[in-house]
Short mmCIF file of C-alpha atoms in Angstrom, two decimals:
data_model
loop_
_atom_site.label_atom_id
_atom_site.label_comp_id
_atom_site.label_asym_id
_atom_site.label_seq_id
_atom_site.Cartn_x
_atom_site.Cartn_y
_atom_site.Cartn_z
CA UNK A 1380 2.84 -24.43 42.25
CA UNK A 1381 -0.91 -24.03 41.62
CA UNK A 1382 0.17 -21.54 38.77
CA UNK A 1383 2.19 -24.17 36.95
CA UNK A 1384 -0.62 -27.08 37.42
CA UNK A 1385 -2.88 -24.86 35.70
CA UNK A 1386 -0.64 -24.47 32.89
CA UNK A 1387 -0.12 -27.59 32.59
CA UNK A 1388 -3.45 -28.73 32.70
CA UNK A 1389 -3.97 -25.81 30.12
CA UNK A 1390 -1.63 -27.32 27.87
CA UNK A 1391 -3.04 -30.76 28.02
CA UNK A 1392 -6.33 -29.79 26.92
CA UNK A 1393 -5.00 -27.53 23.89
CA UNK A 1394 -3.21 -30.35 22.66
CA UNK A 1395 -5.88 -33.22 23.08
CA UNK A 1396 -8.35 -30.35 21.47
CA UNK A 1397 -5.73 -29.82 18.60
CA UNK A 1398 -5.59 -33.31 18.11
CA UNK A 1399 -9.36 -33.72 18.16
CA UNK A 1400 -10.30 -30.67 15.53
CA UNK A 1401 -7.37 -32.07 13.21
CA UNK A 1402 -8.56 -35.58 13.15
CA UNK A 1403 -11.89 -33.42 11.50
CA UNK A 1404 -9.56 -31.73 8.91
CA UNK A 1405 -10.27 -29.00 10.87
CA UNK A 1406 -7.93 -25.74 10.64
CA UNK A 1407 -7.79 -24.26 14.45
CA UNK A 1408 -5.00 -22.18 15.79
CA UNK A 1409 -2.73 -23.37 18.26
CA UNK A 1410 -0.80 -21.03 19.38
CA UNK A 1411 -1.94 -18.51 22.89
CA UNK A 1412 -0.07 -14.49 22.11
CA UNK A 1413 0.99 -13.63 25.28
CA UNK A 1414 2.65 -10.04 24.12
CA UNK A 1415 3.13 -7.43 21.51
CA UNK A 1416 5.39 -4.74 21.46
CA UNK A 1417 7.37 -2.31 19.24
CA UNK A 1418 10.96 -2.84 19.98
CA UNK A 1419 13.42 0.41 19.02
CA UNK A 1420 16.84 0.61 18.83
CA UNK A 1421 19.18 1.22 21.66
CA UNK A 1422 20.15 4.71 20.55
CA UNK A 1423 18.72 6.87 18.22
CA UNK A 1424 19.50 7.22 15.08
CA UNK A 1425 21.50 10.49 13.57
CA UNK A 1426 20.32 12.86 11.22
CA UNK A 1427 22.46 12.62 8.67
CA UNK A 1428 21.65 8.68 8.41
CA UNK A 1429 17.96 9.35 8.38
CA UNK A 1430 17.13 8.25 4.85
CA UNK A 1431 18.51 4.90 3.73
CA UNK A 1432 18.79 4.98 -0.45
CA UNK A 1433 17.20 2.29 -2.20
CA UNK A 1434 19.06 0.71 -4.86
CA UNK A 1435 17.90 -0.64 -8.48
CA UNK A 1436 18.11 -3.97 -6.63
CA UNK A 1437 16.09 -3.14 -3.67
CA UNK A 1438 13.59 -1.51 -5.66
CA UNK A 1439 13.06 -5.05 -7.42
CA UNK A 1440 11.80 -6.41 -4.26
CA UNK A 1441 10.26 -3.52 -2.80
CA UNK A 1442 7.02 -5.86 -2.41
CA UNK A 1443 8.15 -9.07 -1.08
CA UNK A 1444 8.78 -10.38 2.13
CA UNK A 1445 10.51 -13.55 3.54
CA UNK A 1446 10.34 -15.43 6.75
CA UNK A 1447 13.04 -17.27 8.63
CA UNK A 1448 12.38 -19.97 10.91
CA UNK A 1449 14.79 -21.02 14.12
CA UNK A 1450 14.04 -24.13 15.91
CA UNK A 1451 15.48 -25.05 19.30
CA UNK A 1452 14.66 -27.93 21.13
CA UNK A 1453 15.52 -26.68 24.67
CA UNK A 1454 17.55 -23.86 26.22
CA UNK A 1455 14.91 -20.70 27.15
CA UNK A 1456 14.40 -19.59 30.61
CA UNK A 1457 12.21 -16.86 32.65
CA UNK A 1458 15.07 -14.73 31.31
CA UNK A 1459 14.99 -15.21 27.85
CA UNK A 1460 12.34 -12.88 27.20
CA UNK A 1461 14.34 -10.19 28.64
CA UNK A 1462 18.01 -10.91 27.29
CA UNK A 1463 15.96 -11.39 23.20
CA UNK A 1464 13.95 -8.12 23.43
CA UNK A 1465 17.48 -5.91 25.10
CA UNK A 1466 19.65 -7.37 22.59
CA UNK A 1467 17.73 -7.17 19.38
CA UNK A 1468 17.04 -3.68 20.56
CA UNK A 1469 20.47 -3.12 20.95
CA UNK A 1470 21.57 -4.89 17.49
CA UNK A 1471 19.32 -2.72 16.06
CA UNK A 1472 21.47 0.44 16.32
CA UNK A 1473 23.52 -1.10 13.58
CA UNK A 1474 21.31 -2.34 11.39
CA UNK A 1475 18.77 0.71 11.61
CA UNK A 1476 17.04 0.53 8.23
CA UNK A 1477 15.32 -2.73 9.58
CA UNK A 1478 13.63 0.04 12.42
CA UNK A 1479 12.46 2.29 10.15
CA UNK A 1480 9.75 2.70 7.56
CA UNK A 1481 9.39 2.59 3.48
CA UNK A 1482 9.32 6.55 2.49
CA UNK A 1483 8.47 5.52 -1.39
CA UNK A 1484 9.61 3.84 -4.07
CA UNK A 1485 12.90 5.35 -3.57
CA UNK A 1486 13.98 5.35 0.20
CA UNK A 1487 13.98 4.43 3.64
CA UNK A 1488 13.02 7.04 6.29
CA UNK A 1489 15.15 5.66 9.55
CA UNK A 1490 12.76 7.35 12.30
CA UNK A 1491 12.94 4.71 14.54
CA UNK A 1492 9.52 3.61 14.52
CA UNK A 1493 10.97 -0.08 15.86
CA UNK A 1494 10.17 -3.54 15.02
CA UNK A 1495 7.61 -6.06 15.67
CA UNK A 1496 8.24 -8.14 18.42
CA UNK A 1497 5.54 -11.10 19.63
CA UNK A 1498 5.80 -14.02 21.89
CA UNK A 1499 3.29 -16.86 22.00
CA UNK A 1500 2.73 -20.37 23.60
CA UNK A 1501 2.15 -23.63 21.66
CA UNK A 1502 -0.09 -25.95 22.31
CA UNK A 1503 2.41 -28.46 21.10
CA UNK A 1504 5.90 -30.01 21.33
CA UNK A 1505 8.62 -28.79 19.38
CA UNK A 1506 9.69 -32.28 17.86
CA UNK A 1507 6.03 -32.32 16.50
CA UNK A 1508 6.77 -28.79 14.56
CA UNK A 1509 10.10 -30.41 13.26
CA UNK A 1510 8.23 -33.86 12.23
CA UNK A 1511 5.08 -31.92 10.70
CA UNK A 1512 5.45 -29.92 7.23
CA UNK A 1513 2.06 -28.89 7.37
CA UNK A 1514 2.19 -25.00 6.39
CA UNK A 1515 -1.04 -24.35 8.79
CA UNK A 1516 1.42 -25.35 11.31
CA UNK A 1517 4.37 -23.78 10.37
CA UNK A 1518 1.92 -20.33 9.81
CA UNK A 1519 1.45 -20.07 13.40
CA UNK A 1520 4.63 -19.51 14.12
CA UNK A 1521 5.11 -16.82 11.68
CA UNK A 1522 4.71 -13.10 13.23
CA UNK A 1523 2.54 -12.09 10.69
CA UNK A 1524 1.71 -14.02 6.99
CA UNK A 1525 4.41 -12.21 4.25
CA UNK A 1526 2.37 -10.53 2.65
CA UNK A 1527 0.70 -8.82 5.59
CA UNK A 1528 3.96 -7.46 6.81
CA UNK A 1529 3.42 -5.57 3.42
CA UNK A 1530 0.08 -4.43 3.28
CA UNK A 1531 -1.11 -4.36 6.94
CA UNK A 1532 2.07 -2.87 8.39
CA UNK A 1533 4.50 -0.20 8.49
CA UNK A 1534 7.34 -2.86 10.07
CA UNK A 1535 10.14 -3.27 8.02
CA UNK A 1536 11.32 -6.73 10.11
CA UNK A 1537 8.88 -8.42 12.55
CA UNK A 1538 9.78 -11.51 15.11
CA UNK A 1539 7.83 -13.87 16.94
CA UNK A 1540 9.31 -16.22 19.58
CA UNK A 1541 7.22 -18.83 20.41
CA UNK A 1542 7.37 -21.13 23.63
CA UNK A 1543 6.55 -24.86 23.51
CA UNK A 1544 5.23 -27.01 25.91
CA UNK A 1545 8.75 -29.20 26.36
CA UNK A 1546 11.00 -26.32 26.74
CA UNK A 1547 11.82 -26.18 23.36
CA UNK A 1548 11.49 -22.55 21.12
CA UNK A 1549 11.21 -21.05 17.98
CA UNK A 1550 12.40 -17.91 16.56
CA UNK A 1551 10.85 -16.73 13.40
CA UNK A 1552 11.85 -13.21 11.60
CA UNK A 1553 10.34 -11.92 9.16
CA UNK A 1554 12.16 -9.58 6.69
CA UNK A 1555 11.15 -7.26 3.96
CA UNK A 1556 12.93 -8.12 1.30
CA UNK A 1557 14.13 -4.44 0.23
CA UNK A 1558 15.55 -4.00 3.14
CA UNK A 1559 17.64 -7.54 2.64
CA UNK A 1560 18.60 -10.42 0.52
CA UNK A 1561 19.29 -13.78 2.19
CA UNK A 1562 22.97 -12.76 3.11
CA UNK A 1563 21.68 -9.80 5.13
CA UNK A 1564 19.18 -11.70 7.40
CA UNK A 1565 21.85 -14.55 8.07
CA UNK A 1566 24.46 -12.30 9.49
CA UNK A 1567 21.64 -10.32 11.08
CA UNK A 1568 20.24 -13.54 13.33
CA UNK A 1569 23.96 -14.04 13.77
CA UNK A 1570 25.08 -11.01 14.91
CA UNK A 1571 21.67 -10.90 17.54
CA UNK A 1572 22.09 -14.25 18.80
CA UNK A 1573 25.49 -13.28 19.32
CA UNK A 1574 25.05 -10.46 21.23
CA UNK A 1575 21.63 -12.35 23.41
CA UNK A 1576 24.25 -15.43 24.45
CA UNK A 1577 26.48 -12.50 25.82
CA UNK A 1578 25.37 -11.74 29.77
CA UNK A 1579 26.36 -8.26 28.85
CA UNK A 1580 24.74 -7.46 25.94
CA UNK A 1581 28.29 -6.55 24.43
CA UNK A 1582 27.99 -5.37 20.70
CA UNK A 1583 31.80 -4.97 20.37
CA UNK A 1584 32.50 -7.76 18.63
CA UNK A 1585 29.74 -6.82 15.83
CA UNK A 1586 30.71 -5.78 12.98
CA UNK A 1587 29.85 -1.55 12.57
CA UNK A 1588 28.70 0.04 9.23
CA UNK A 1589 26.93 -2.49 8.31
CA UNK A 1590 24.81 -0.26 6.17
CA UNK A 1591 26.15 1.59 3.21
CA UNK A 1592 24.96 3.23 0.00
CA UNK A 1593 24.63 1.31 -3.22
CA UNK A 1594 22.44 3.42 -4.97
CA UNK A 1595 25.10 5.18 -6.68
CA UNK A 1596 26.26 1.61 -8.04
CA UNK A 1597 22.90 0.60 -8.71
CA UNK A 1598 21.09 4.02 -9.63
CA UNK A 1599 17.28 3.67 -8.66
CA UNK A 1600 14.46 4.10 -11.48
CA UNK A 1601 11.56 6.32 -11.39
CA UNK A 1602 8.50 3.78 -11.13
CA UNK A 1603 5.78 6.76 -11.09
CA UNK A 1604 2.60 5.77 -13.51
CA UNK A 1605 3.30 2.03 -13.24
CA UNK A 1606 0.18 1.66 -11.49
CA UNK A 1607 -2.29 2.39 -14.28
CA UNK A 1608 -0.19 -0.83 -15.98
CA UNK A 1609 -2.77 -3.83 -15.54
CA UNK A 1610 -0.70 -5.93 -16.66
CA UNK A 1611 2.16 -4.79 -14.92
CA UNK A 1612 0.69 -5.06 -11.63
CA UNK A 1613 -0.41 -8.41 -11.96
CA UNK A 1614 3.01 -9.74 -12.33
CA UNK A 1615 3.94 -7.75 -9.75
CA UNK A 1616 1.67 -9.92 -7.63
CA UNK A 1617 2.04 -13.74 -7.10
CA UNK A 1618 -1.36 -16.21 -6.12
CA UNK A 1619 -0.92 -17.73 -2.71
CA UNK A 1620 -3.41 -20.28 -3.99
CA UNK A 1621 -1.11 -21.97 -6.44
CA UNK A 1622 1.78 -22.53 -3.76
CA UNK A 1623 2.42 -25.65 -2.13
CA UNK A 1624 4.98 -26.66 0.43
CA UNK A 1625 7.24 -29.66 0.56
CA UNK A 1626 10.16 -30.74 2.59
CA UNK A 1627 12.62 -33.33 0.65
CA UNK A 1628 15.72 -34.57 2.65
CA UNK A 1629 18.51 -36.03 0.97
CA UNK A 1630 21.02 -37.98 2.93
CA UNK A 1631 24.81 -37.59 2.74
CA UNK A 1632 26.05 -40.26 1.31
CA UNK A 1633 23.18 -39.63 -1.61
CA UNK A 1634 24.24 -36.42 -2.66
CA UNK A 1635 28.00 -37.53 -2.17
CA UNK A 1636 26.90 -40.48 -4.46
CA UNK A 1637 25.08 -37.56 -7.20
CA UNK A 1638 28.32 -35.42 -7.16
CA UNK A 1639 30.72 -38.67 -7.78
CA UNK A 1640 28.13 -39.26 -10.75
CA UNK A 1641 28.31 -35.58 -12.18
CA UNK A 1642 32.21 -35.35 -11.75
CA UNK A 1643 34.16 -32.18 -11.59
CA UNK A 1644 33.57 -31.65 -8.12
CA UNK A 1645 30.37 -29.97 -8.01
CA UNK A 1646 29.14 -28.26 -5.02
CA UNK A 1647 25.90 -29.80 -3.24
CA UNK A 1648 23.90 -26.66 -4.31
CA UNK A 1649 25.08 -28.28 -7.76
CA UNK A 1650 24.32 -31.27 -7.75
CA UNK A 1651 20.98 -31.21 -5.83
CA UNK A 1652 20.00 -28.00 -8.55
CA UNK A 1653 21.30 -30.00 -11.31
CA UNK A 1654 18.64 -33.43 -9.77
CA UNK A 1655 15.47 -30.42 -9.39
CA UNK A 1656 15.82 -29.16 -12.37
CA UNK A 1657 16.15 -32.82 -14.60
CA UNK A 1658 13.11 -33.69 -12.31
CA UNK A 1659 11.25 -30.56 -13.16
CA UNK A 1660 12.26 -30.43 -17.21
CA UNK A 1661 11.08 -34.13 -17.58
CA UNK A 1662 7.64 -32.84 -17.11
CA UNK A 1663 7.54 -30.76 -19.55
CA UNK A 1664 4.67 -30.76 -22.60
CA UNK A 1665 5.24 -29.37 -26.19
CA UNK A 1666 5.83 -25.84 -26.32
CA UNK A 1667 7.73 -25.06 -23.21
CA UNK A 1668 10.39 -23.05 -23.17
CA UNK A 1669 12.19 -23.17 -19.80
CA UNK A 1670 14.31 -20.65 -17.94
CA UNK A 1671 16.32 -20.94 -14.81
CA UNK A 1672 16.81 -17.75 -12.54
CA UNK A 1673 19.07 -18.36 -9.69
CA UNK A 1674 21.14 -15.45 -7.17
CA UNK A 1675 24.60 -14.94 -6.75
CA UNK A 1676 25.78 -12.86 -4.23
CA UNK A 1677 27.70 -10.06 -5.57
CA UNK A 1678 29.81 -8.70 -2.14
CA UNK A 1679 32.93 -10.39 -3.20
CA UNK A 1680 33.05 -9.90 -6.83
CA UNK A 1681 32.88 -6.32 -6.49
CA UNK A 1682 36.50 -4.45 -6.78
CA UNK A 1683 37.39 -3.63 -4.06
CA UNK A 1684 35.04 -6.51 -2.50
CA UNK A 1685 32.44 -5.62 0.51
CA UNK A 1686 32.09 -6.78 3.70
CA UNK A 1687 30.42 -10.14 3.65
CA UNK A 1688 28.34 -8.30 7.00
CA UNK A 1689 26.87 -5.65 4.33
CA UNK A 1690 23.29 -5.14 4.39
CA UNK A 1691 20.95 -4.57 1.50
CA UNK A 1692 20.04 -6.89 -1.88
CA UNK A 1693 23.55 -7.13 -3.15
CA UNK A 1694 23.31 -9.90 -5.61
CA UNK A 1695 22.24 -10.61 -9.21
CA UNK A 1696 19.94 -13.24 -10.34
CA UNK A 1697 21.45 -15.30 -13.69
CA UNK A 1698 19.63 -16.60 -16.02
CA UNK A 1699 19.59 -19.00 -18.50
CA UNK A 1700 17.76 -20.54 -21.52
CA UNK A 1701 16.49 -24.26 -22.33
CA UNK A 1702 14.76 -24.43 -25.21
CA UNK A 1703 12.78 -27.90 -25.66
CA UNK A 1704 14.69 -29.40 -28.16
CA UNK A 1705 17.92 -29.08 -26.02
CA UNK A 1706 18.31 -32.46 -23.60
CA UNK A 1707 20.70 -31.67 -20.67
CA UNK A 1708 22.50 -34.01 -18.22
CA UNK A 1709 23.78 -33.25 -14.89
CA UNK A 1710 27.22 -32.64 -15.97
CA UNK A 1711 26.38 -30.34 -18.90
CA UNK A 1712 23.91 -28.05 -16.29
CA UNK A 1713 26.61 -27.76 -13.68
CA UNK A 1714 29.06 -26.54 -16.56
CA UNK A 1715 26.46 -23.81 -17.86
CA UNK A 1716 25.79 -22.73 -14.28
CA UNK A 1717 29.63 -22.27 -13.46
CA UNK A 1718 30.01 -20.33 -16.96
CA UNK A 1719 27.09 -18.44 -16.04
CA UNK A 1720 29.16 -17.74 -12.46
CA UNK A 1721 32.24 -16.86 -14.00
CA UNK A 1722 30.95 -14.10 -15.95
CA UNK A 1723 30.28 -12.12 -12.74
CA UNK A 1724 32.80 -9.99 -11.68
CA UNK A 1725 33.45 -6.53 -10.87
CA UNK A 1726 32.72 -4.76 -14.32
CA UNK A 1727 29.73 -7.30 -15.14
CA UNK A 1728 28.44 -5.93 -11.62
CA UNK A 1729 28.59 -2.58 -12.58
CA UNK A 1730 27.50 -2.78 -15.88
CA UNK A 1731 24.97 -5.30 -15.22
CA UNK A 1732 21.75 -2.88 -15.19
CA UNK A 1733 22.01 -0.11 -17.95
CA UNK A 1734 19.88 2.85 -17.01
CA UNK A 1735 16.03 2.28 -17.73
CA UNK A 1736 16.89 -1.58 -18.06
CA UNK A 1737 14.81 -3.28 -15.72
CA UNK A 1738 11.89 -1.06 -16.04
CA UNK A 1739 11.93 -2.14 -19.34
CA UNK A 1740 12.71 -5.79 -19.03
CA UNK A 1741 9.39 -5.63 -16.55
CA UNK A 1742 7.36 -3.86 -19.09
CA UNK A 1743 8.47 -6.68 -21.68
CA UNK A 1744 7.92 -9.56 -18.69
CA UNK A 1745 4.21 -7.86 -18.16
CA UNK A 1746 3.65 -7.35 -22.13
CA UNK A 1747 4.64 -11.00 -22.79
CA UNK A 1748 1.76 -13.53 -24.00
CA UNK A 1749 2.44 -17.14 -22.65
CA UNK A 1750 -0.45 -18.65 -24.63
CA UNK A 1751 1.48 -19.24 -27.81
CA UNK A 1752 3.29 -21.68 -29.45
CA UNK A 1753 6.35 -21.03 -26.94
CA UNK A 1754 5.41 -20.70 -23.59
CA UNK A 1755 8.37 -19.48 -21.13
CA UNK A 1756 8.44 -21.66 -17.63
CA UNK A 1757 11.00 -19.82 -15.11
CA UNK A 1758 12.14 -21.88 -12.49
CA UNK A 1759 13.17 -19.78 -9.51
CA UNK A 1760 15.94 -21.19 -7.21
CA UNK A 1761 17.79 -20.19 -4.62
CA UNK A 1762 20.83 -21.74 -1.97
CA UNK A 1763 21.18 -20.44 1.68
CA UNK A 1764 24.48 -22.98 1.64
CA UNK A 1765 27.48 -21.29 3.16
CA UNK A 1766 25.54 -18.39 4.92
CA UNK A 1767 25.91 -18.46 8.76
CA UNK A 1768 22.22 -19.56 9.49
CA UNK A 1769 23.04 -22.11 11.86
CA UNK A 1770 25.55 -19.86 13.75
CA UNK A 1771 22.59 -17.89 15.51
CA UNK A 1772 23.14 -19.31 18.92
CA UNK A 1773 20.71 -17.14 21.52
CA UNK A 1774 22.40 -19.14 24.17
CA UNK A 1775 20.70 -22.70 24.02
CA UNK A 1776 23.00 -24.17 20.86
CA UNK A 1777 22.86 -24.19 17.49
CA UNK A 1778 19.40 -24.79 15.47
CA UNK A 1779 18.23 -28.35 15.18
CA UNK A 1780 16.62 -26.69 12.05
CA UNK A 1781 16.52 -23.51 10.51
CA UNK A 1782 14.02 -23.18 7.55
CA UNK A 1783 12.47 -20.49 4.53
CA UNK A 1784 8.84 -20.08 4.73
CA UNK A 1785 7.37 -19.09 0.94
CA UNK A 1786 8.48 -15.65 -0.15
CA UNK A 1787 5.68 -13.26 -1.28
CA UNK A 1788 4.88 -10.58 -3.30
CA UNK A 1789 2.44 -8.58 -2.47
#
């Protein structure tokens, strides 16, 4: 009883503190890291799966990083702990690239070095993270900043679970991004949480072979001497400082009103793409020359199709042209992005990257002067609509909200 007055008390005073320092525009962390370990898989991994292949994809995104975010508003127990770090070691078994660590520009060395794993106390209530957009906020909950996952660590996937003060919990994972694309880490938190809410730890209902070998479909480049490229590197790196982080929530009935406007049925990645991107192109000065990049995921357009469990970057990024002169409305956007869809299939996919074609696309992209008369404006998208992200039940329920942090290249 003493114990849990003290913590209590302990939690008081970090909050009226917190409250105090922000009040001065103060930054100050709030959360208390109670543990750190290195969580391995189950069983060890065999030889001849030892070295994971990169693919032409993967290699793409060999520097970047992306964090998941999990909120729960009630649910974890003195247990918790326990059944989180058994089952995640166990779920690693399957997805065993995630436990092992980037050989070179080329592979995966599955040793079984482990994962990240670090649980922390807040200072706070879990409706206040929910309410409050504020990224120094939303940082602390974050196992380690994305680009330090890169350059500070040898962990290919690192997770923090952090405790609140109401009962409440977050779950934040952290994934390098040649490892997985968005599809990956959804069925990943699903297949964990599924196996956590299981008393047994059971993994029989998990998908196996989740990992297989593109690299044969998407032949990897040699990279070697990019380094003494300048230019290359720097777009190979992306300013933290120039980032900022919104939250806009549209209502139902609002987008159900934007899709009745644009017609044809368009879905609500659509219609709400179609609203950001007439928001973004009205801003526009003289000279800009815009281009939209958005992913599609490629599992079921290939012949025959892949597992939607797969893991690895299997999906192509479209893109298309606006040149200033060219006014678009909703209905003509949603019409270029389906054509652009439809164009994907099984022979695009293979064909998609001739040999030596992104390393020269790259070169071009690092070449390129934006100060002229044209200057090129990409606007980056991307939709985790229809992937299982608020499936991952650990036991307490479904996510109250389940959010992206910003992506980074290192």
């Amino acid at each position: 009883m003493i114990s849990l007055i003290k913590i209590h008390w302990f939690n008081i005073y970090c909050v009226t503190l917190l409250k105090f320092l922000q009040a001065d525009n103060m930054e100050v962390p709030i959360r208390i890291i109670s543990s750190r370990e290195i969580i391995k898989p189950s069983s060890r991994t065999p030889n001849h799966l030892r070295i994971h292949k990169f693919s032409r994809i993967d290699q793409i995104n060999l520097d970047n990083a992306f964090p998941f975010i999990f909120f729960y508003n009630s649910g974890a127990d003195k247990n918790s702990s326990h059944h989180l770090k058994q089952s995640l070691s166990k779920i690693l078994t399957h997805y065993y690239p995630f436990a092992g660590r980037v050989k070179d520009h080329f592979s995966v060395e599955c040793d079984d070095y482990g994962v990240s794993f670090i649980e922390a106390h807040m200072a706070t209530n879990v409706s206040e993270a929910l309410q409050n957009t504020n990224p120094l906020l939303l940082e602390q909950l974050m196992p380690y900043k994305p680009h330090e996952l890169i350059t500070t660590t040898q962990f290919n996937l690192a997770v923090q679970v952090s405790y609140f003060g109401c009962g409440g919990v977050a779950i934040c994972v952290c994934f390098r991004h040649c490892i997985a694309d968005a599809a990956t880490a959804a069925n990943f938190i699903k297949s964990w949480s599924a196996v956590a809410s299981c008393c047994g730890i059971n993994t029989d209902a998990i998908e196996k072979d989740v990992v297989l070998d593109f690299s044969s479909i998407f032949p990897p480049e040699d990279w070697s001497g990019l380094s003494t490229n300048n230019n290359f590197e720097e777009l190979l790196k992306s300013s933290s400082t120039d980032t900022a982080l919104k939250r806009f929530i549209f209502d139902r009935s609002k987008i159900a009103a934007l899709r009745e406007i644009i017609g044809n049925r368009p879905t609500r990645f659509e219609a709400v793409f179609s609203l950001m991107w007439k928001a973004v192109t009205s801003a526009r000065t003289e000279g800009d020359h815009f281009v939209t990049s958005f992913p599609v995921n490629l599992r079921r357009k290939m012949s025959p199709p892949v597992s939607d469990q797969c893991m690895g970057n299997i999906f192509a990024a479209l893109m298309a042209n606006w040149p200033l002169e060219e006014t678009i409305n909703y209905k003509d956007f949603v019409a270029k992005l389906r054509e652009l869809s439809s164009l994907l299939n099984d022979d695009y996919v293979k064909k998609a990257f001739p040999n030596g074609w992104t390393l020269r696309h790259m070169k071009n992209d690092a070449g390129r002067d934006d100060t002229k008369s044209s200057r090129r404006r990409i606007f980056h998208i991307s939709s985790c609509c229809g992937l299982p992200f608020y499936e991952a039940d650990f036991g307490w329920g479904k996510p109250n909200w389940v959010t992206i942090l910003q992506a980074h290249n290192a």
